Amino acid sequence: MSDSYDIVVIGAGPAGYHAAIRAAQLGMSVACVDKTLGANGEASLGGTCLNVGCIPSKALLDVSHRFATTKDFAALGLKVADVELDLAGVQAHKDSVVQKLTSGVGMLFKGNGVTPYQGVGSLLPGSDVKVTKPDGSEETLVAKHVILATGSEPMRIGAAPVDNDRIVDSTGALEFTEVPKRLGIIGAGIIGLELGSVWARFGSEVVVLEALEKFLPSADERIARDALRSFTKQGLDIRLGTRVLHSENYGDGVRVTYLVNDEEQSLECDKLIVAVGRAPYTAQLLDDDSAVNLDERGFIFVNEQCETDASDVYAVGDAVRGPMLAHKGMEEGVMVAERIAGAKPSVNYDCIPSVIYTHPEIAWVGQTEQELRENGQDYKAGSFSLGANGRALASADAEGMVKIVSDADSDRILGVHVLGPQASELIAQAVIAMEFGATAEDLGLIMFAHPTLSEAVHEAALGVAGHAIHAVNRQRRK
Ligand code: FAD
Ligand code: AMP
């Protein structure tokens, strides 16, 4: 007899495991099917994020940042003997964090009564799920509701086919056992910049080839400009307007040919990272007769509530429209579990924070000035430089700024943009303020502890009305 559940979730990444745990908390019987195997051949829950995404990349970013900043110690009055890189030790640290968190999801499943299944899940017509186990055996789970959370995979381009040796994707780039002397990266998006930062700090000469003429087009224009200058100073050679045409092995490395101003140029490197984006992953997921549809870009088609075209089947996370971010999938997973339980929550897609974990970090939520201008919306802006923030100066880490834009009439905050250390943490204040419909004046009236980086958020809010204290305001108002 088949096992039956109130909910079967396919995919145990952040979107799927949040859905599963929340549904179990709400008293439903839940199974979660996932196919990922760790290096030890055992199930490794947590999806891309915990295994080969957010977490391992942040482990390498944080360690490499500490390594790179030791050279600044002398200016702070600290003498250290030469700091040496032990890359095997760094990788062991990264792997142990991944192991701790992926096994932690297993423990959370156990504690909440979620039944895990190892294997590939496929949605059969209706809402039953077939699980194909690693040994090839099959089992059918009977489900009242199914949540598809199969995530995404690195996008491929014919111009640089990944061979997992010289040409790697983001997963391969987290596993280098030696620091490449010359590292090429295709794509100056979030993943390309983060991985480029890691290996540049460890000593690689990094060249980033980016097809677009504009650097980080979704970020605030001023912040993107300042960030480009900062990354260039750190040794990232970011070449905009360069479209990669093809790549070929030569000697021990790769020769990449690219087009710039209609002229072919080439780059020789030891390793090449392809970081041109991610595509939704739905291989083997849908039976031919399933009523679930994909959109024209291959995402599972859903409405605002993450309902697919098939009744009782939902889809969440990277496999559906919207930014491919772990926290966006987590909130969708929780929303769907609660809606199945009869509640009516929704996800506020206008308030999703974006973060790039370089140094300085870049974080934003809401709209940019350029978007508001394009939409013809009147707005006010206030910004504050970390160069005038006591805490940032005390920590010798004062590169960056906070910018707040608010509606010209209502003063309601429309967007907050941060470049600086801990921008990823500072942006949470902006998300909270915007979720509560705060005005810039509201933020300006709140007391912030001194000395903190957060005071820059306060000052930027005061700056919207022209009365930041530690800045000479261009417009003076009462
Ligand atoms: P996934 O995490 O991709 O999980 C899907 C799971 O489903 C996987 O385990 C997969 O094997 C499994 N699966 C797929 N099909 C089936 C099937 N048919 N049967 C069974 N199992 C199946 N996002 C952030 O928000 N912050 C970051 O700092 C960040 N850094 C990143 C760094 C890198 C290098 C990368 C690659 C990504 C990063 N991301 C980051 C993106 C983030 O990892 C994804 O947005 C997130 O993992 C998506 O979650 P998900 O649950 O939708 O899918
Ligand atoms: P993201 O979508 O944020 O992961 O960023 C991926 C980046 O890769 C985008 O900015 C693309 O413009 C860039 N890109 C895609 N294809 C190419 C290519 N053939 N050559 C150079 N850059 C590319």
Coordinates of C-alpha atoms and ligand atoms in Angstrom, one line a residue:
M1 CA 0.0 0.0 0.0
S2 CA 1.2 3.5 -0.8
D3 CA 2.1 6.0 2.0
S4 CA -0.2 8.9 2.0
Y5 CA 0.3 12.4 3.3
D6 CA -1.6 15.7 3.5
I7 CA 1.4 17.3 1.7
V8 CA 4.3 16.0 -0.4
V9 CA 7.0 18.6 -1.1
I10 CA 9.4 17.9 -4.0
G11 CA 12.8 19.6 -3.2
A12 CA 14.4 20.3 0.2
G13 CA 16.0 23.6 -0.6
P14 CA 15.1 26.7 1.4
A15 CA 11.7 27.0 -0.3
G16 CA 10.8 23.3 0.1
Y17 CA 12.1 22.7 3.6
H18 CA 10.4 25.9 4.9
A19 CA 7.2 24.7 3.4
A20 CA 7.6 21.2 4.9
I21 CA 8.4 22.4 8.4
R22 CA 5.7 25.0 8.5
A23 CA 3.1 22.6 7.3
A24 CA 4.1 20.0 9.9
Q25 CA 3.9 22.7 12.6
L26 CA 0.4 23.3 11.5
G27 CA -0.5 19.7 12.1
M28 CA -0.4 18.3 8.6
S29 CA 1.3 15.0 7.7
V30 CA 4.2 15.9 5.4
A31 CA 6.8 14.1 3.3
C32 CA 9.7 15.8 1.5
V33 CA 11.4 14.2 -1.5
D34 CA 14.9 15.3 -2.4
K35 CA 17.6 13.8 -4.7
T36 CA 20.8 15.6 -3.5
L37 CA 23.5 13.3 -2.3
G38 CA 26.5 14.8 -0.4
A39 CA 30.2 13.9 -1.0
N40 CA 29.7 10.9 1.4
G41 CA 26.9 9.5 -0.7
E42 CA 24.3 10.3 2.0
A43 CA 21.2 12.5 1.5
S44 CA 22.2 16.1 1.9
L45 CA 19.2 18.4 2.5
G46 CA 19.1 22.1 2.1
G47 CA 19.3 22.4 -1.7
T48 CA 21.5 24.7 -3.7
C49 CA 21.6 27.2 -0.8
L50 CA 23.1 25.0 1.8
N51 CA 25.1 22.7 -0.4
V52 CA 26.6 24.8 -3.2
G53 CA 25.2 28.3 -2.9
C54 CA 24.6 30.9 -0.2
I55 CA 26.3 29.1 2.7
P56 CA 29.6 27.7 1.2
S57 CA 30.1 30.9 -0.8
K58 CA 29.7 33.0 2.4
A59 CA 32.2 30.8 4.2
L60 CA 34.8 31.4 1.5
L61 CA 33.9 35.1 1.3
D62 CA 34.2 35.7 5.1
V63 CA 37.5 33.7 5.4
S64 CA 39.0 35.4 2.3
H65 CA 38.0 38.8 3.6
R66 CA 39.8 38.2 6.9
F67 CA 42.8 37.0 5.0
A68 CA 42.9 40.0 2.7
T69 CA 42.5 42.5 5.5
T70 CA 45.5 41.3 7.5
K71 CA 47.7 43.3 5.1
D72 CA 45.9 46.5 6.5
F73 CA 46.8 45.5 10.1
A74 CA 50.0 47.6 10.2
A75 CA 48.1 50.8 9.7
L76 CA 45.9 49.9 12.7
G77 CA 49.0 49.4 14.9
L78 CA 48.9 45.6 14.8
K79 CA 51.9 43.6 13.9
V80 CA 51.4 40.1 12.6
A81 CA 53.8 37.6 11.3
D82 CA 53.1 36.7 7.6
V83 CA 49.6 35.2 7.4
E84 CA 49.7 32.1 5.1
L85 CA 46.9 30.6 3.2
D86 CA 46.1 26.9 3.9
L87 CA 43.4 26.4 1.2
A88 CA 42.7 22.8 2.3
G89 CA 42.0 24.1 5.8
V90 CA 39.7 26.8 4.4
Q91 CA 37.8 24.2 2.3
A92 CA 37.6 22.0 5.4
H93 CA 36.0 24.9 7.3
K94 CA 33.5 25.5 4.5
D95 CA 32.7 21.8 4.2
S96 CA 32.1 21.5 8.0
V97 CA 29.7 24.5 7.9
V98 CA 27.8 22.8 5.0
Q99 CA 27.7 19.5 6.9
K100 CA 26.4 21.1 10.1
L101 CA 23.6 22.9 8.3
T102 CA 22.5 20.2 5.9
S103 CA 22.4 17.7 8.8
G104 CA 20.6 20.3 10.8
V105 CA 17.7 20.3 8.3
G106 CA 17.5 16.5 8.8
M107 CA 17.2 17.0 12.5
L108 CA 14.5 19.7 12.0
F109 CA 12.6 17.3 9.8
K110 CA 12.8 14.6 12.5
G111 CA 11.9 17.0 15.3
N112 CA 8.8 18.3 13.4
G113 CA 7.7 14.9 12.0
V114 CA 8.5 15.5 8.3
T115 CA 9.3 12.2 6.5
P116 CA 12.2 12.6 4.1
Y117 CA 12.4 10.5 1.0
Q118 CA 15.7 10.2 -0.9
G119 CA 15.3 10.1 -4.7
V120 CA 13.8 11.9 -7.7
G121 CA 10.2 13.0 -7.3
S122 CA 7.8 13.2 -10.3
L123 CA 4.3 14.6 -10.2
L124 CA 1.8 12.1 -11.6
P125 CA -1.5 13.2 -13.1
G126 CA -3.6 14.5 -10.2
S127 CA -1.5 14.9 -7.0
D128 CA 0.3 11.7 -6.4
V129 CA 4.1 11.6 -6.5
K130 CA 6.4 8.9 -7.8
V131 CA 9.8 8.6 -6.1
T132 CA 12.6 7.0 -8.0
K133 CA 15.2 6.0 -5.5
P134 CA 19.0 5.8 -6.1
D135 CA 18.8 2.0 -6.6
G136 CA 16.2 2.5 -9.3
S137 CA 13.3 1.2 -7.3
E138 CA 10.1 3.3 -7.3
E139 CA 7.4 4.2 -4.8
T140 CA 4.2 6.2 -5.1
L141 CA 3.2 8.6 -2.5
V142 CA -0.5 9.6 -2.3
A143 CA -0.8 13.3 -1.5
K144 CA -3.7 15.7 -0.9
H145 CA -1.5 18.6 -1.9
V146 CA 1.9 18.8 -3.6
I147 CA 4.4 21.6 -3.4
L148 CA 7.0 21.8 -6.2
A149 CA 10.3 23.3 -5.0
T150 CA 12.9 22.0 -7.4
G151 CA 15.0 25.1 -7.6
S152 CA 17.4 26.0 -10.3
E153 CA 20.7 25.1 -12.0
P154 CA 23.5 27.1 -13.4
M155 CA 22.8 28.5 -16.9
R156 CA 25.0 27.1 -19.7
I157 CA 26.3 28.9 -22.7
G158 CA 27.7 27.2 -25.9
A159 CA 30.6 29.8 -25.9
A160 CA 32.0 28.2 -22.8
P161 CA 30.9 24.6 -22.1
V162 CA 31.6 23.5 -18.5
D163 CA 34.1 20.6 -18.3
N164 CA 34.5 20.7 -14.5
D165 CA 38.2 20.9 -15.0
R166 CA 39.3 24.2 -16.6
I167 CA 35.8 25.6 -17.2
V168 CA 33.6 25.4 -14.2
D169 CA 30.3 26.7 -13.0
S170 CA 29.6 28.2 -9.5
T171 CA 29.7 24.8 -7.9
G172 CA 33.1 24.0 -9.3
A173 CA 34.4 27.4 -8.3
L174 CA 33.7 26.7 -4.7
E175 CA 35.9 23.6 -4.8
F176 CA 39.2 24.8 -6.2
T177 CA 42.1 23.0 -4.4
E178 CA 44.7 25.5 -5.7
V179 CA 44.4 29.2 -6.2
P180 CA 44.3 29.7 -10.0
K181 CA 47.0 32.2 -11.0
R182 CA 44.8 33.7 -13.8
L183 CA 41.1 33.4 -13.4
G184 CA 38.5 34.4 -16.0
I185 CA 34.9 34.9 -15.0
I186 CA 32.0 35.2 -17.5
G187 CA 29.3 37.4 -15.9
A188 CA 29.5 40.3 -13.5
G189 CA 26.3 39.4 -11.7
I190 CA 26.0 38.6 -8.0
I191 CA 27.6 35.2 -8.3
G192 CA 30.4 36.3 -10.6
L193 CA 31.4 39.2 -8.3
E194 CA 31.2 37.2 -5.1
L195 CA 33.4 34.3 -6.5
G196 CA 35.7 36.8 -8.2
S197 CA 36.2 38.5 -4.8
V198 CA 37.0 35.2 -3.0
W199 CA 39.7 34.2 -5.5
A200 CA 41.2 37.7 -5.9
R201 CA 41.6 37.9 -2.2
F202 CA 43.4 34.6 -2.2
G203 CA 45.7 35.9 -4.9
S204 CA 44.3 35.2 -8.3
E205 CA 44.5 37.7 -11.1
V206 CA 40.8 38.0 -11.9
V207 CA 39.3 39.2 -15.2
V208 CA 35.5 39.5 -15.3
L209 CA 33.9 39.6 -18.8
E210 CA 30.4 41.2 -18.8
A211 CA 28.3 41.5 -21.9
L212 CA 26.3 44.5 -20.6
E213 CA 27.7 48.0 -20.9
K214 CA 26.2 49.0 -17.5
F215 CA 27.6 47.6 -14.3
L216 CA 24.9 46.2 -11.9
P217 CA 22.0 47.7 -13.7
S218 CA 19.5 46.8 -11.0
A219 CA 21.4 48.6 -8.3
D220 CA 21.3 52.3 -7.5
E221 CA 23.4 54.0 -10.2
R222 CA 25.7 55.9 -7.8
I223 CA 26.3 52.9 -5.7
A224 CA 27.0 50.7 -8.8
R225 CA 29.6 53.3 -9.9
D226 CA 31.3 53.5 -6.5
A227 CA 31.2 49.7 -6.2
L228 CA 32.9 49.3 -9.6
R229 CA 35.6 51.7 -8.5
S230 CA 36.1 49.8 -5.3
F231 CA 36.2 46.4 -6.9
T232 CA 38.7 47.6 -9.5
K233 CA 40.9 48.9 -6.7
Q234 CA 40.8 45.4 -5.2
G235 CA 42.2 43.9 -8.3
L236 CA 39.1 42.8 -10.2
D237 CA 39.5 43.7 -13.8
I238 CA 35.9 44.1 -14.8
R239 CA 35.5 44.5 -18.6
L240 CA 32.0 45.7 -19.5
G241 CA 30.5 45.4 -23.0
T242 CA 32.5 42.2 -23.7
R243 CA 30.4 39.3 -25.1
V244 CA 32.1 35.9 -24.9
L245 CA 32.1 34.2 -28.3
H246 CA 34.0 31.0 -27.7
S247 CA 36.6 29.3 -25.6
E248 CA 39.2 26.6 -26.3
N249 CA 41.8 24.7 -24.3
Y250 CA 45.4 25.7 -24.9
G251 CA 48.4 24.4 -23.0
D252 CA 47.3 24.0 -19.4
G253 CA 44.6 26.7 -19.6
V254 CA 41.7 28.2 -21.5
R255 CA 41.7 30.9 -24.2
V256 CA 38.5 32.9 -24.3
T257 CA 37.6 35.0 -27.3
Y258 CA 35.2 37.9 -26.8
L259 CA 33.8 40.7 -28.7
V260 CA 34.3 44.3 -27.6
N261 CA 33.3 47.3 -29.8
D262 CA 32.9 44.8 -32.8
E263 CA 36.5 43.7 -32.4
E264 CA 37.6 40.2 -31.3
Q265 CA 39.9 40.0 -28.4
S266 CA 41.1 37.1 -26.3
L267 CA 41.9 36.3 -22.7
E268 CA 44.1 33.4 -21.5
C269 CA 43.4 32.0 -18.1
D270 CA 44.1 28.9 -16.0
K271 CA 40.5 28.5 -14.9
L272 CA 37.3 30.0 -16.3
I273 CA 34.1 30.4 -14.2
V274 CA 30.8 30.6 -16.1
A275 CA 28.5 32.7 -14.0
V276 CA 25.9 33.9 -16.5
G277 CA 22.8 33.3 -14.4
R278 CA 20.6 30.4 -13.3
A279 CA 17.7 28.5 -15.0
P280 CA 14.7 26.9 -13.4
Y281 CA 15.2 23.2 -12.9
T282 CA 12.2 20.9 -13.7
A283 CA 13.9 17.9 -15.3
Q284 CA 12.0 14.6 -14.7
L285 CA 9.5 16.5 -12.5
L286 CA 6.3 16.6 -14.6
D287 CA 4.5 13.6 -16.0
D288 CA 3.3 14.3 -19.6
D289 CA -0.3 14.3 -18.4
S290 CA 0.3 16.6 -15.4
A291 CA -1.8 19.8 -15.7
V292 CA 1.1 21.9 -14.5
N293 CA 2.4 24.4 -17.1
L294 CA 5.7 26.1 -17.6
D295 CA 6.0 29.7 -18.8
E296 CA 8.0 30.7 -21.9
R297 CA 11.2 30.9 -19.9
G298 CA 10.8 27.4 -18.4
F299 CA 9.6 28.5 -15.0
I300 CA 6.7 26.7 -13.4
F301 CA 3.7 28.9 -14.1
V302 CA 2.1 30.2 -10.9
N303 CA -0.2 33.0 -9.7
E304 CA 0.7 35.5 -6.9
Q305 CA -0.3 32.8 -4.4
C306 CA 2.0 30.2 -5.9
E307 CA -0.9 28.1 -7.3
T308 CA 0.0 26.2 -10.5
D309 CA -2.6 25.4 -13.2
A310 CA -3.2 22.0 -11.6
S311 CA -5.5 21.9 -8.6
D312 CA -3.9 21.2 -5.2
V313 CA -0.4 21.7 -6.8
Y314 CA 1.7 24.7 -5.8
A315 CA 5.2 25.8 -6.8
V316 CA 7.7 28.0 -4.9
G317 CA 11.3 29.3 -4.9
D318 CA 13.7 29.5 -7.8
A319 CA 11.5 27.2 -10.0
V320 CA 8.9 30.0 -10.3
R321 CA 9.0 33.7 -11.4
G322 CA 10.6 36.4 -9.3
P323 CA 14.2 36.9 -8.0
M324 CA 16.2 33.7 -7.4
L325 CA 16.9 34.3 -3.8
A326 CA 16.7 31.9 -0.9
H327 CA 14.7 34.2 1.4
K328 CA 12.1 34.8 -1.4
G329 CA 11.6 31.0 -1.7
M330 CA 11.4 30.6 2.1
E331 CA 8.6 33.1 2.4
E332 CA 6.7 31.5 -0.5
G333 CA 7.1 28.1 1.1
V334 CA 5.7 29.3 4.4
M335 CA 2.9 31.2 2.6
V336 CA 1.8 28.1 0.7
A337 CA 1.8 25.8 3.8
E338 CA -0.3 28.4 5.7
R339 CA -2.7 28.8 2.8
I340 CA -3.2 25.0 2.6
A341 CA -4.0 25.1 6.3
G342 CA -6.7 27.7 5.6
A343 CA -5.0 31.0 6.4
K344 CA -4.6 33.8 3.9
P345 CA -1.1 35.2 4.1
S346 CA 0.7 36.7 1.0
V347 CA 4.2 37.5 0.0
N348 CA 5.1 41.2 -0.5
Y349 CA 7.0 41.0 -3.7
D350 CA 7.8 44.7 -3.5
C351 CA 9.8 44.3 -0.4
I352 CA 12.4 41.7 -1.2
P353 CA 15.9 42.7 -0.1
S354 CA 18.8 42.0 -2.5
V355 CA 22.4 41.6 -1.3
I356 CA 25.8 41.2 -2.9
Y357 CA 28.2 39.9 -0.3
T358 CA 31.3 41.6 -1.7
H359 CA 33.3 44.1 0.4
P360 CA 31.9 46.6 0.7
E361 CA 28.6 44.8 0.6
I362 CA 25.8 46.1 -1.6
A363 CA 22.2 45.8 -0.4
W364 CA 18.9 47.3 -1.5
V365 CA 15.2 47.0 -1.2
G366 CA 12.4 48.8 -3.1
Q367 CA 12.9 51.1 -6.1
T368 CA 16.0 52.9 -7.3
E369 CA 16.1 56.6 -8.3
Q370 CA 16.5 55.6 -12.0
E371 CA 13.4 53.4 -11.8
L372 CA 11.4 56.2 -10.2
R373 CA 12.5 58.6 -12.9
E374 CA 11.6 56.2 -15.6
N375 CA 8.2 55.8 -14.1
G376 CA 7.7 59.6 -13.8
Q377 CA 7.2 59.3 -10.1
D378 CA 8.2 62.4 -8.0
Y379 CA 10.5 61.5 -5.1
K380 CA 12.9 62.9 -2.6
A381 CA 16.3 61.4 -1.7
G382 CA 18.6 61.6 1.2
S383 CA 22.0 60.0 1.4
F384 CA 24.8 59.8 4.0
S385 CA 28.4 58.8 3.5
L386 CA 30.0 56.2 5.8
G387 CA 33.0 58.5 5.7
A388 CA 31.2 60.7 8.3
N389 CA 30.1 57.7 10.4
G390 CA 32.1 57.4 13.6
R391 CA 31.8 53.6 14.0
A392 CA 32.8 53.0 10.4
L393 CA 35.9 55.3 10.8
A394 CA 36.8 53.6 14.1
S395 CA 36.8 50.2 12.4
A396 CA 38.8 51.6 9.4
D397 CA 36.0 50.4 7.2
A398 CA 34.3 53.6 6.0
E399 CA 33.8 53.1 2.3
G400 CA 30.2 53.4 1.2
M401 CA 26.9 55.2 1.8
V402 CA 23.2 54.9 2.6
K403 CA 20.6 56.4 0.3
I404 CA 16.9 56.6 1.0
V405 CA 14.2 57.6 -1.5
S406 CA 10.7 58.5 -0.5
D407 CA 7.6 59.7 -2.2
A408 CA 7.6 63.5 -2.8
D409 CA 4.1 64.0 -1.3
S410 CA 3.6 61.3 1.3
D411 CA 7.2 60.8 2.2
R412 CA 6.6 57.1 2.3
I413 CA 9.9 55.2 1.8
L414 CA 10.1 53.8 -1.7
G415 CA 13.6 52.4 -1.6
V416 CA 16.8 52.1 0.5
H417 CA 20.2 51.5 -1.0
V418 CA 23.4 50.7 0.9
L419 CA 27.0 50.2 0.0
G420 CA 29.2 49.4 3.0
P421 CA 30.3 46.9 5.6
Q422 CA 27.3 45.0 6.9
A423 CA 25.0 46.4 4.3
S424 CA 23.3 42.9 4.5
E425 CA 22.4 43.6 8.1
L426 CA 21.6 47.3 7.7
I427 CA 19.1 46.6 5.0
A428 CA 16.8 44.6 7.4
Q429 CA 16.0 48.0 9.1
A430 CA 14.8 49.3 5.7
V431 CA 12.7 46.2 5.0
I432 CA 11.0 46.5 8.4
A433 CA 10.4 50.2 7.9
M434 CA 8.9 49.7 4.4
E435 CA 6.8 46.7 5.5
F436 CA 5.3 49.0 8.2
G437 CA 4.7 51.8 5.6
A438 CA 7.1 54.1 7.3
T439 CA 8.0 57.6 6.1
A440 CA 11.6 58.9 6.0
E441 CA 10.5 61.3 8.7
D442 CA 9.4 58.3 10.9
L443 CA 12.9 56.8 10.6
G444 CA 14.4 60.2 11.3
L445 CA 12.4 60.4 14.6
I446 CA 13.6 57.1 15.9
M447 CA 16.6 56.9 18.2
F448 CA 19.6 54.8 17.0
A449 CA 22.4 53.6 19.3
H450 CA 25.8 55.5 19.0
P451 CA 28.3 54.7 17.6
T452 CA 26.8 52.3 15.1
L453 CA 26.7 51.9 11.3
S454 CA 22.9 52.1 11.7
E455 CA 23.3 55.8 12.4
A456 CA 24.0 56.2 8.7
V457 CA 20.5 54.9 8.0
H458 CA 19.1 57.5 10.5
E459 CA 21.2 60.3 8.9
A460 CA 20.1 59.4 5.4
A461 CA 16.5 59.5 6.6
L462 CA 17.1 62.9 8.1
G463 CA 18.8 63.9 4.9
V464 CA 15.6 63.3 2.9
A465 CA 14.2 66.4 4.7
G466 CA 17.5 68.2 4.4
H467 CA 18.6 68.0 8.1
A468 CA 21.2 65.3 8.5
I469 CA 23.4 66.4 11.4
H470 CA 26.8 65.2 10.2
A471 CA 26.5 66.5 6.7
V472 CA 26.2 69.9 5.1
N473 CA 22.7 69.7 3.6
R474 CA 22.3 71.2 0.2
Q475 CA 18.7 72.3 0.9
R476 CA 18.0 73.8 4.2
R477 CA 14.5 73.4 5.5
K478 CA 12.7 74.0 8.8
Ligands
FAD1 P1 17.2 24.8 -4.4 O1 17.9 25.4 -3.3 O2 17.8 24.8 -5.8 O3 16.7 23.4 -4.0 C1 16.0 22.5 -4.8 C2 16.2 21.1 -4.4 O4 15.3 20.3 -5.0 C3 17.6 20.6 -4.6 O5 18.1 19.9 -3.5 C4 17.4 19.7 -5.8 O6 18.4 18.6 -5.9 C5 16.1 19.1 -5.5 N1 15.3 18.6 -6.7 C6 15.2 19.1 -7.9 N2 14.4 18.4 -8.7 C7 14.0 17.3 -7.9 C8 13.2 16.2 -8.1 N3 12.5 16.0 -9.3 N4 13.1 15.3 -7.1 C9 13.7 15.5 -6.0 N5 14.5 16.5 -5.7 C10 14.6 17.4 -6.6 N6 20.5 33.3 -2.5 C11 20.4 34.2 -1.5 O7 19.3 34.6 -1.1 N7 21.5 34.7 -0.8 C12 22.8 34.3 -1.2 O8 23.8 34.7 -0.6 C13 22.9 33.4 -2.3 N8 24.2 33.0 -2.7 C14 24.3 32.1 -3.7 C15 25.5 31.7 -4.1 C16 25.7 30.8 -5.1 C17 27.1 30.3 -5.5 C18 24.5 30.2 -5.7 C19 24.7 29.2 -6.8 C20 23.2 30.6 -5.4 C21 23.1 31.6 -4.3 N9 21.9 32.0 -3.9 C22 21.7 32.9 -2.9 C23 20.6 31.5 -4.6 C24 20.0 30.5 -3.7 O9 20.8 29.4 -3.5 C25 18.7 30.0 -4.3 O10 17.8 31.1 -4.5 C26 17.9 29.0 -3.4 O11 18.7 27.9 -3.1 C27 16.6 28.6 -4.1 O12 16.0 27.7 -3.2 P2 14.9 26.6 -3.8 O13 14.5 25.9 -2.5 O14 13.9 27.2 -4.7 O15 15.8 25.6 -4.7
AMP2 P1 23.2 37.2 -13.0 O1 22.0 37.0 -14.0 O2 23.0 38.3 -12.0 O3 23.6 35.9 -12.4 O4 24.4 37.7 -13.9 C1 24.9 37.0 -15.0 C2 25.6 38.0 -15.9 O5 26.2 37.3 -17.0 C3 24.6 39.0 -16.6 O6 25.0 40.3 -16.2 C4 24.8 38.8 -18.1 O7 24.8 40.0 -18.8 C5 26.2 38.1 -18.2 N1 26.4 37.3 -19.4 C6 25.6 36.4 -19.9 N2 26.1 35.8 -21.0 C7 27.3 36.4 -21.3 C8 28.4 36.3 -22.2 N3 28.3 35.4 -23.3 N4 29.5 37.1 -22.1 C9 29.6 37.9 -21.1 N5 28.7 38.1 -20.2 C10 27.5 37.4 -20.2

